[in-house]
Coordinates of C-alpha atoms in Angstrom, one line a residue:
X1 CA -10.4 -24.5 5.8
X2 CA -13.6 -24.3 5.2
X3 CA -15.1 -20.5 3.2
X4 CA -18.7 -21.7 1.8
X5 CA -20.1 -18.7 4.6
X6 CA -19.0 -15.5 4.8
X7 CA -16.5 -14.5 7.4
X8 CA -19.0 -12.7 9.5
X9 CA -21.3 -15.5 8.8
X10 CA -18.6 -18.3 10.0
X11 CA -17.4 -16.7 13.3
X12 CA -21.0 -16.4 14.5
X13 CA -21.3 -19.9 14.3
X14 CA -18.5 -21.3 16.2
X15 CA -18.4 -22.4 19.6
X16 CA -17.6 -20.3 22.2
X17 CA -14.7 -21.4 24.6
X18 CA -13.0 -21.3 27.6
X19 CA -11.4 -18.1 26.5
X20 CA -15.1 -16.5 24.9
X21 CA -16.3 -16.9 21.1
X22 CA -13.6 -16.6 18.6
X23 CA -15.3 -13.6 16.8
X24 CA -14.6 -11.3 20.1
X25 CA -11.7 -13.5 21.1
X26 CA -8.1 -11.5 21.6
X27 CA -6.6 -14.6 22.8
X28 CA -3.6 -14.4 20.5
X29 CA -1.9 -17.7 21.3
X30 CA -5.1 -19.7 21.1
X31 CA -6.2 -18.0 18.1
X32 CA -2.7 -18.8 16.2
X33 CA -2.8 -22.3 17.7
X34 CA -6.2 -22.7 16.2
X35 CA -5.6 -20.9 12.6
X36 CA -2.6 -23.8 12.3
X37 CA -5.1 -26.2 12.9
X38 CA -6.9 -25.1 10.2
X39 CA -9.6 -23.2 11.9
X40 CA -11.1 -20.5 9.4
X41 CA -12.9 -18.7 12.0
X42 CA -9.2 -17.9 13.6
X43 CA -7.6 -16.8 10.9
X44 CA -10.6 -14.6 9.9
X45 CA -10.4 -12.8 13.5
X46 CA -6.4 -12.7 13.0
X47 CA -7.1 -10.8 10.2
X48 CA -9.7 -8.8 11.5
X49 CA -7.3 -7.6 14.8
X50 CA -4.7 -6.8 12.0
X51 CA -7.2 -5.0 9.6
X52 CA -8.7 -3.0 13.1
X53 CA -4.9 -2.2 14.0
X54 CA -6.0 -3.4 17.5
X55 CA -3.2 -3.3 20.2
X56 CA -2.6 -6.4 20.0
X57 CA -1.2 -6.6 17.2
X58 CA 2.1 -6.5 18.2
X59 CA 1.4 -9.9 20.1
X60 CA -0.1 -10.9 16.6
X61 CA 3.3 -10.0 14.8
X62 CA 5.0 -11.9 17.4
X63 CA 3.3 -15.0 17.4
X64 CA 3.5 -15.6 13.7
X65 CA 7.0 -14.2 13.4
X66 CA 8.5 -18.4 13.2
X67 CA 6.7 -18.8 10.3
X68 CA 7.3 -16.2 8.1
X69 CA 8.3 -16.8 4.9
X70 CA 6.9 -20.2 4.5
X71 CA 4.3 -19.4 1.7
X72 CA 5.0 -18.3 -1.5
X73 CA 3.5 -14.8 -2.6
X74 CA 2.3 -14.6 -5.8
X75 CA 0.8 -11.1 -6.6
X76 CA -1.7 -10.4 -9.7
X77 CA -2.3 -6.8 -10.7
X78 CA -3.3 -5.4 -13.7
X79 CA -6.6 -2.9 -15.0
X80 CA -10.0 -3.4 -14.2
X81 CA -12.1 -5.6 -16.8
X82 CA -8.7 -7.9 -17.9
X83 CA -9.5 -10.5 -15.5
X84 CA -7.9 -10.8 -12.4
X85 CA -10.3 -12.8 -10.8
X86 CA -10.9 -15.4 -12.9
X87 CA -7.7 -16.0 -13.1
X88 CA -7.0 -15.9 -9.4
X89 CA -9.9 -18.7 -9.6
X90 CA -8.0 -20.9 -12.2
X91 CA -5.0 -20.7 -10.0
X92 CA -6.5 -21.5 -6.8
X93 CA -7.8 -24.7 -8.9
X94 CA -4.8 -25.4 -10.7
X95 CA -2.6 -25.5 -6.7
X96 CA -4.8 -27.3 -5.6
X97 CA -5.2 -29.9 -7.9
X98 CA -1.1 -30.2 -6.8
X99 CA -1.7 -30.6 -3.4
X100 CA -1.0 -26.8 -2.2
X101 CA -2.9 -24.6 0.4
X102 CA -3.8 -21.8 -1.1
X103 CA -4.9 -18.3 0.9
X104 CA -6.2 -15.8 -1.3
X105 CA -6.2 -11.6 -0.5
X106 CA -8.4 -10.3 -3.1
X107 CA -8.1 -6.2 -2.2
X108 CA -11.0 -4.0 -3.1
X109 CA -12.0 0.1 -3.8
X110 CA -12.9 1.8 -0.9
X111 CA -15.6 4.5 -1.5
X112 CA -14.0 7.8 -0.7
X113 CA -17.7 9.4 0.1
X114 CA -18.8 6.6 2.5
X115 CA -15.8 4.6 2.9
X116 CA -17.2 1.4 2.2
X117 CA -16.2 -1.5 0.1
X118 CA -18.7 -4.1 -1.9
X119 CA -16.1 -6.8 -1.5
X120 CA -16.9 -8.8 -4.4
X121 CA -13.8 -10.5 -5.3
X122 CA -15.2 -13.4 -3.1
X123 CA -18.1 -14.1 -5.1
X124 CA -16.2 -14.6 -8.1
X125 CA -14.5 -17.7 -6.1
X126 CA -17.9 -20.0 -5.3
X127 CA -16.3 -22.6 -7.0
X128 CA -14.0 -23.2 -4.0
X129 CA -16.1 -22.6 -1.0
X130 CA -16.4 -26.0 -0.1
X131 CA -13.1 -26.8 -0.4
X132 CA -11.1 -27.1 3.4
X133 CA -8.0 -26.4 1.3
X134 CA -8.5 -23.5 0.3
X135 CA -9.1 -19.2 2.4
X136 CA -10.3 -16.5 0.8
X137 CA -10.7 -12.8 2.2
X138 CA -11.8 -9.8 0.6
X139 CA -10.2 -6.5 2.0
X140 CA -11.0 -3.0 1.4
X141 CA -7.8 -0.9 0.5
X142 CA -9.4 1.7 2.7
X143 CA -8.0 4.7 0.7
X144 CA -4.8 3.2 0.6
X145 CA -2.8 4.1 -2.6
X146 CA -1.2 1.7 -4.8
X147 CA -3.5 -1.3 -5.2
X148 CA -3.2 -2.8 -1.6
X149 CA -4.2 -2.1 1.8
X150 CA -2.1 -1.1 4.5
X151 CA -3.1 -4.5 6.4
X152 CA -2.2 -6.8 3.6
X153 CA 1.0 -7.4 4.5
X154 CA 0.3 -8.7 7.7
X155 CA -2.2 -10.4 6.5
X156 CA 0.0 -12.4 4.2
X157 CA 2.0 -13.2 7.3
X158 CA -1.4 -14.5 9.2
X159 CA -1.8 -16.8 6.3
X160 CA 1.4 -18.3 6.6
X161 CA 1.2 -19.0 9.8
X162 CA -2.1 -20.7 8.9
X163 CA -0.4 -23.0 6.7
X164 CA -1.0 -21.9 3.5
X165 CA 1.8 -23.4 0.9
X166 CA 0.6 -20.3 -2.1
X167 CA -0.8 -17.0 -1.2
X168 CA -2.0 -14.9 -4.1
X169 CA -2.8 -11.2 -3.5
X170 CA -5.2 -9.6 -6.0
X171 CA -5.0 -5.8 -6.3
X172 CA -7.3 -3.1 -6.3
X173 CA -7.0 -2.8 -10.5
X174 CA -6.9 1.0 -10.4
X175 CA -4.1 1.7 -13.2
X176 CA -0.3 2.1 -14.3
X177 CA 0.7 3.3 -10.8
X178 CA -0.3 0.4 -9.0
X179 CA 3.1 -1.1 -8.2
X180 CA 3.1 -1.5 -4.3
X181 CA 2.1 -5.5 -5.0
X182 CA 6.3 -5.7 -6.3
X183 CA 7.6 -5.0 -2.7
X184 CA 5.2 -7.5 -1.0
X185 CA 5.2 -10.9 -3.8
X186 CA 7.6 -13.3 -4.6
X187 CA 6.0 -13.6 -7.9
X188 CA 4.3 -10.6 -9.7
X189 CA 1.7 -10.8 -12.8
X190 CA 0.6 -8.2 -15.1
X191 CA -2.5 -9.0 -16.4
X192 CA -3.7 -7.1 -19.8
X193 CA -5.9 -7.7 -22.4
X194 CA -6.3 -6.9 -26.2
X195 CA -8.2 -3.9 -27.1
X196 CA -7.0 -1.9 -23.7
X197 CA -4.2 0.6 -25.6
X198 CA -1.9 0.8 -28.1
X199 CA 2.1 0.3 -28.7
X200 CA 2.7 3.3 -26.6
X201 CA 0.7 2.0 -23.6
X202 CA 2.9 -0.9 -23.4
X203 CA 6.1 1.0 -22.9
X204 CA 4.6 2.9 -20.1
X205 CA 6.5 3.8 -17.2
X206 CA 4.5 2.1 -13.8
X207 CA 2.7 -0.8 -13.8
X208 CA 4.4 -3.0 -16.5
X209 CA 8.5 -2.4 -15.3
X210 CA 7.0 -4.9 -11.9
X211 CA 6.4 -7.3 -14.1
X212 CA 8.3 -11.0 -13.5
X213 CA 5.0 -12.7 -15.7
X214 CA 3.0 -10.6 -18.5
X215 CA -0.5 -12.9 -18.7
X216 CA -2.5 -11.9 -22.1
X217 CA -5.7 -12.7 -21.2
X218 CA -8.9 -13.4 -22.9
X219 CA -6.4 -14.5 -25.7
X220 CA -9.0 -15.1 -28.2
X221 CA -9.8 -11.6 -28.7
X222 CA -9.3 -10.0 -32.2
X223 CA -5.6 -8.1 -31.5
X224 CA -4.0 -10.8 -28.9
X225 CA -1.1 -11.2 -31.1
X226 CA -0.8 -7.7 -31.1
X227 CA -0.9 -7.1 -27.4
X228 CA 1.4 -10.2 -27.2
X229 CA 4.2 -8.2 -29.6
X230 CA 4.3 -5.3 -28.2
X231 CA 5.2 -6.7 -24.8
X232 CA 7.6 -8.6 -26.3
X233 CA 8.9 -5.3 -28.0
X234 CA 9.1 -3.4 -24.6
X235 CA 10.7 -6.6 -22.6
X236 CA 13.2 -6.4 -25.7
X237 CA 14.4 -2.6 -25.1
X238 CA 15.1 -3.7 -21.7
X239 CA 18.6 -3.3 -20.3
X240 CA 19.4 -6.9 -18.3
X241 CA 22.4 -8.2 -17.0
X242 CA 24.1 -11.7 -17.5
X243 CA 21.9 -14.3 -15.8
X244 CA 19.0 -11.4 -15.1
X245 CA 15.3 -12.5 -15.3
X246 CA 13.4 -12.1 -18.6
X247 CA 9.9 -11.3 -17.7
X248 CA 7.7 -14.4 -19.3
X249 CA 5.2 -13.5 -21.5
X250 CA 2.0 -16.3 -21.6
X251 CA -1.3 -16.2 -23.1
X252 CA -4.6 -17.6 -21.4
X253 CA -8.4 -17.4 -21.7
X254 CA -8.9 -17.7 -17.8
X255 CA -12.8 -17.9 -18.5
X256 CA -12.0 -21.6 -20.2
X257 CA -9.4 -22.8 -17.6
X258 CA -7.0 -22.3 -21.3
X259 CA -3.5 -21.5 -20.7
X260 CA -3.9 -21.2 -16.7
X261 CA -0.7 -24.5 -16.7
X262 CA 1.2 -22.1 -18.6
X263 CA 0.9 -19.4 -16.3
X264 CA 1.9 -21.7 -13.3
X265 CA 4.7 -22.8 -14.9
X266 CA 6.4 -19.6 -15.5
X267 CA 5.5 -19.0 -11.8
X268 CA 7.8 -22.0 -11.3
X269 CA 10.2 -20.8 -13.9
X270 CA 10.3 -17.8 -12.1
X271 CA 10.4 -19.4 -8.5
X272 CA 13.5 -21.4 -9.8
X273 CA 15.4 -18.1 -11.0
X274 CA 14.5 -16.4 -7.2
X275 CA 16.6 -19.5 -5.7
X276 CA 18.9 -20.1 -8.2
X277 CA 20.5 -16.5 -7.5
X278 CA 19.5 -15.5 -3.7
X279 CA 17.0 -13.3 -4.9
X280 CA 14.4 -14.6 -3.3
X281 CA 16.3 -13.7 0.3
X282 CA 16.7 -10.1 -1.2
X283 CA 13.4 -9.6 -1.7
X284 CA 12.0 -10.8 1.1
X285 CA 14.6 -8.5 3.1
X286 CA 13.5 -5.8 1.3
X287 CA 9.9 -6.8 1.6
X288 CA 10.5 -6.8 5.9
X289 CA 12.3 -3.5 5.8
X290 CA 9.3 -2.2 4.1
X291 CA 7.1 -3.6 6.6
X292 CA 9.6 -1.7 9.6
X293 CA 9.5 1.4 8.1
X294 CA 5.3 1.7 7.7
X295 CA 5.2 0.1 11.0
X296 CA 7.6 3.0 12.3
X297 CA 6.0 6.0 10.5
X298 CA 2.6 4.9 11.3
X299 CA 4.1 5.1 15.3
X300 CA 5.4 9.0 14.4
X301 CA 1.8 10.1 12.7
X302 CA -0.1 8.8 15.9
X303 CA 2.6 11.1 18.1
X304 CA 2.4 13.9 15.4
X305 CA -1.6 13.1 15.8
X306 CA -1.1 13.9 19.4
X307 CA 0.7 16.9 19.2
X308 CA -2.3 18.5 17.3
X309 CA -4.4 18.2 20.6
X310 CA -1.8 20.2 22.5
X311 CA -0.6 23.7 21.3
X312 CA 3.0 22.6 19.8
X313 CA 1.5 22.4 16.0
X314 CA -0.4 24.9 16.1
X315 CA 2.0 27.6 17.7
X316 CA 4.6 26.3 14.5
X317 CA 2.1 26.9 12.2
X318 CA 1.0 30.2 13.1
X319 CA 5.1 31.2 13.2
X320 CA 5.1 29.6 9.6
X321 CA 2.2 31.4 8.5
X322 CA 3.4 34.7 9.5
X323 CA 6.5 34.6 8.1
X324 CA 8.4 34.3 12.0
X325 CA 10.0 30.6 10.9
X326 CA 10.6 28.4 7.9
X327 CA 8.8 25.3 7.5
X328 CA 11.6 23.1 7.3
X329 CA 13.0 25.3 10.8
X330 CA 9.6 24.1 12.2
X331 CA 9.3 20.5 11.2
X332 CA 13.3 20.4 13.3
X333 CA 11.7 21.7 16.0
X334 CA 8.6 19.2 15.6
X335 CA 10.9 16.4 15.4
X336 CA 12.7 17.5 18.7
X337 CA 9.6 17.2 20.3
X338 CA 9.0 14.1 19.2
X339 CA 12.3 12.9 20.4
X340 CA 12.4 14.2 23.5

């Protein structure tokens, strides 16, 4: 799949069909039949339906539902400036060179004044624009908390059905609380670097307990082995079971390609472990359960939303406010509403 233009820039250049041009197209069987083909254009405007939560989305979910699970999800989180997307650029090279189709979901900041993104991720990734192999899209979390957007996961399931072997989902980099990437990869890495806290930032609740990988990168940096101790010091106080997973701890310098084989084989290590003791299935349950519930509570905010045009809400919030009925009172008689 070919990504040297930008997605807007690609689907204005393909041919329209029988069914119109693919950017406008809601064609959801020819657009999946296409994306399998390899058609980057398709998968961008599968992604862009998902993104736009347009109604047919369902169809979407329902068309690609045979091919779930086929990819593995590798996530890589970590703080801004410790180099997530470099690496996620030495990955894409390193799964290649093996033969893998790789999609790529690098999320990015929304602005919470103008709600826009810059989307920058993709830049980073030039090196691979050329390369049929190889899709990457830059999403904006828009104001969604912990790292991803709300789209991402169907996004990752767009990608599958495009035939990609290794998806890797790049976070926002926002801080320790960035953990929603754990519920939606296989894999999880925790990227830090030296020089970005102390002892007692490493035992932090949050962002390091999702780690399966620990990545020490830009390893050449005057207090690595530092950073590399103190991880090990924290993995050590951990509590595991007989035959639980001991989170891998690896040094790289993703700027020189240095230490990116090592990182990819404790993906493997990992990937192994997953099979080796059904967790893989667990996780992926849990992963779809995830998915059922946001898709459900997403359905009972829209009906909540349209209770606020009629006079329901408001007539429960003036009881509350005067003291007539209990909050808790009026969300049970909200949620009758809603049921009946």
């Amino acid at each position: 799949m070919n990504k040297g233009t930008t997605v807007s820039d690609a689907v204005d250049h393909v041919p329209a069909t029988a069914t119109g041009p693919v950017r406008r197209s809601r064609d959801v069987p020819m657009l999946v039949e296409r994306a399998r083909a390899g058609d980057p254009r398709a998968v961008a405007r599968l992604i862009t339906l998902v993104e736009s939560g347009d109604e047919v989305l369902p169809q979407v979910a329902a068309a690609l539902a045979p091919y779930a699970g086929q990819a593995q999800v590798v996530g890589l989180t970590g703080s801004p400036g410790v180099g997530k997307s470099t690496t996620t650029n030495e990955l894409v090279r390193a799964l290649r060179a093996r033969g893998h189709r790789v999609g790529v979901l690098a999320i990015d900041p929304s602005s919470p004044f103008t709600g826009g993104a810059i989307l920058g991720d993709r830049v980073r990734m030039q090196d691979h624009a050329t390369d049929p192999g190889v899709y990457i899209r830059s999403m904006s979390s828009r104001g969604h908390l912990g790292g991803l957007s709300a789209a991402t996961p169907q996004a990752v399931r767009v990608l599958e059905g495009a035939g990609c072997d290794v998806v890797l989902v790049e976070t926002v980099g926002v801080g320790q609380a960035e953990v929603e990437v754990a519920s939606l990869a296989d894999t999880t890495l925790v990227l830090l670097a030296p020089g970005m806290g102390d002892a007692i930032q490493a035992v932090k609740a949050g962002i390091l307990e999702i780690a399966d990988v620990f990545v020490v990168n830009k390893a050449d940096r005057d207090g690595a082995d530092a950073t590399v101790r103190d991880i090990q010091g924290m993995i050590a106080l951990g509590e595991r079971g007989p035959g639980e997973w001991r989170p891998q701890v690896v040094r790289a310098i993703a700027a020189r390609g240095e230490g990116i084989d090592d990182i990819a084989a404790a993906i493997d290590k990992h990937r192994g472990w997953l099979e080796q003791h059904d967790e893989l299935r667990r996780r992926r349950e849990t992963r779809a359960a995830a998915e059922i519930e946001a898709i459900a509570l997403g359905a009972l905010r829209a009906r909540i939303g349209s209770l606020r045009d009629g006079t329901e809400l408001s007539t429960l919030a003036a009881k509350v406010a005067e003291g007539a009925l209990d909050p808790y009172a009026a969300a049970d008689e909200l949620l009758a509403q809603l049921g009946s």
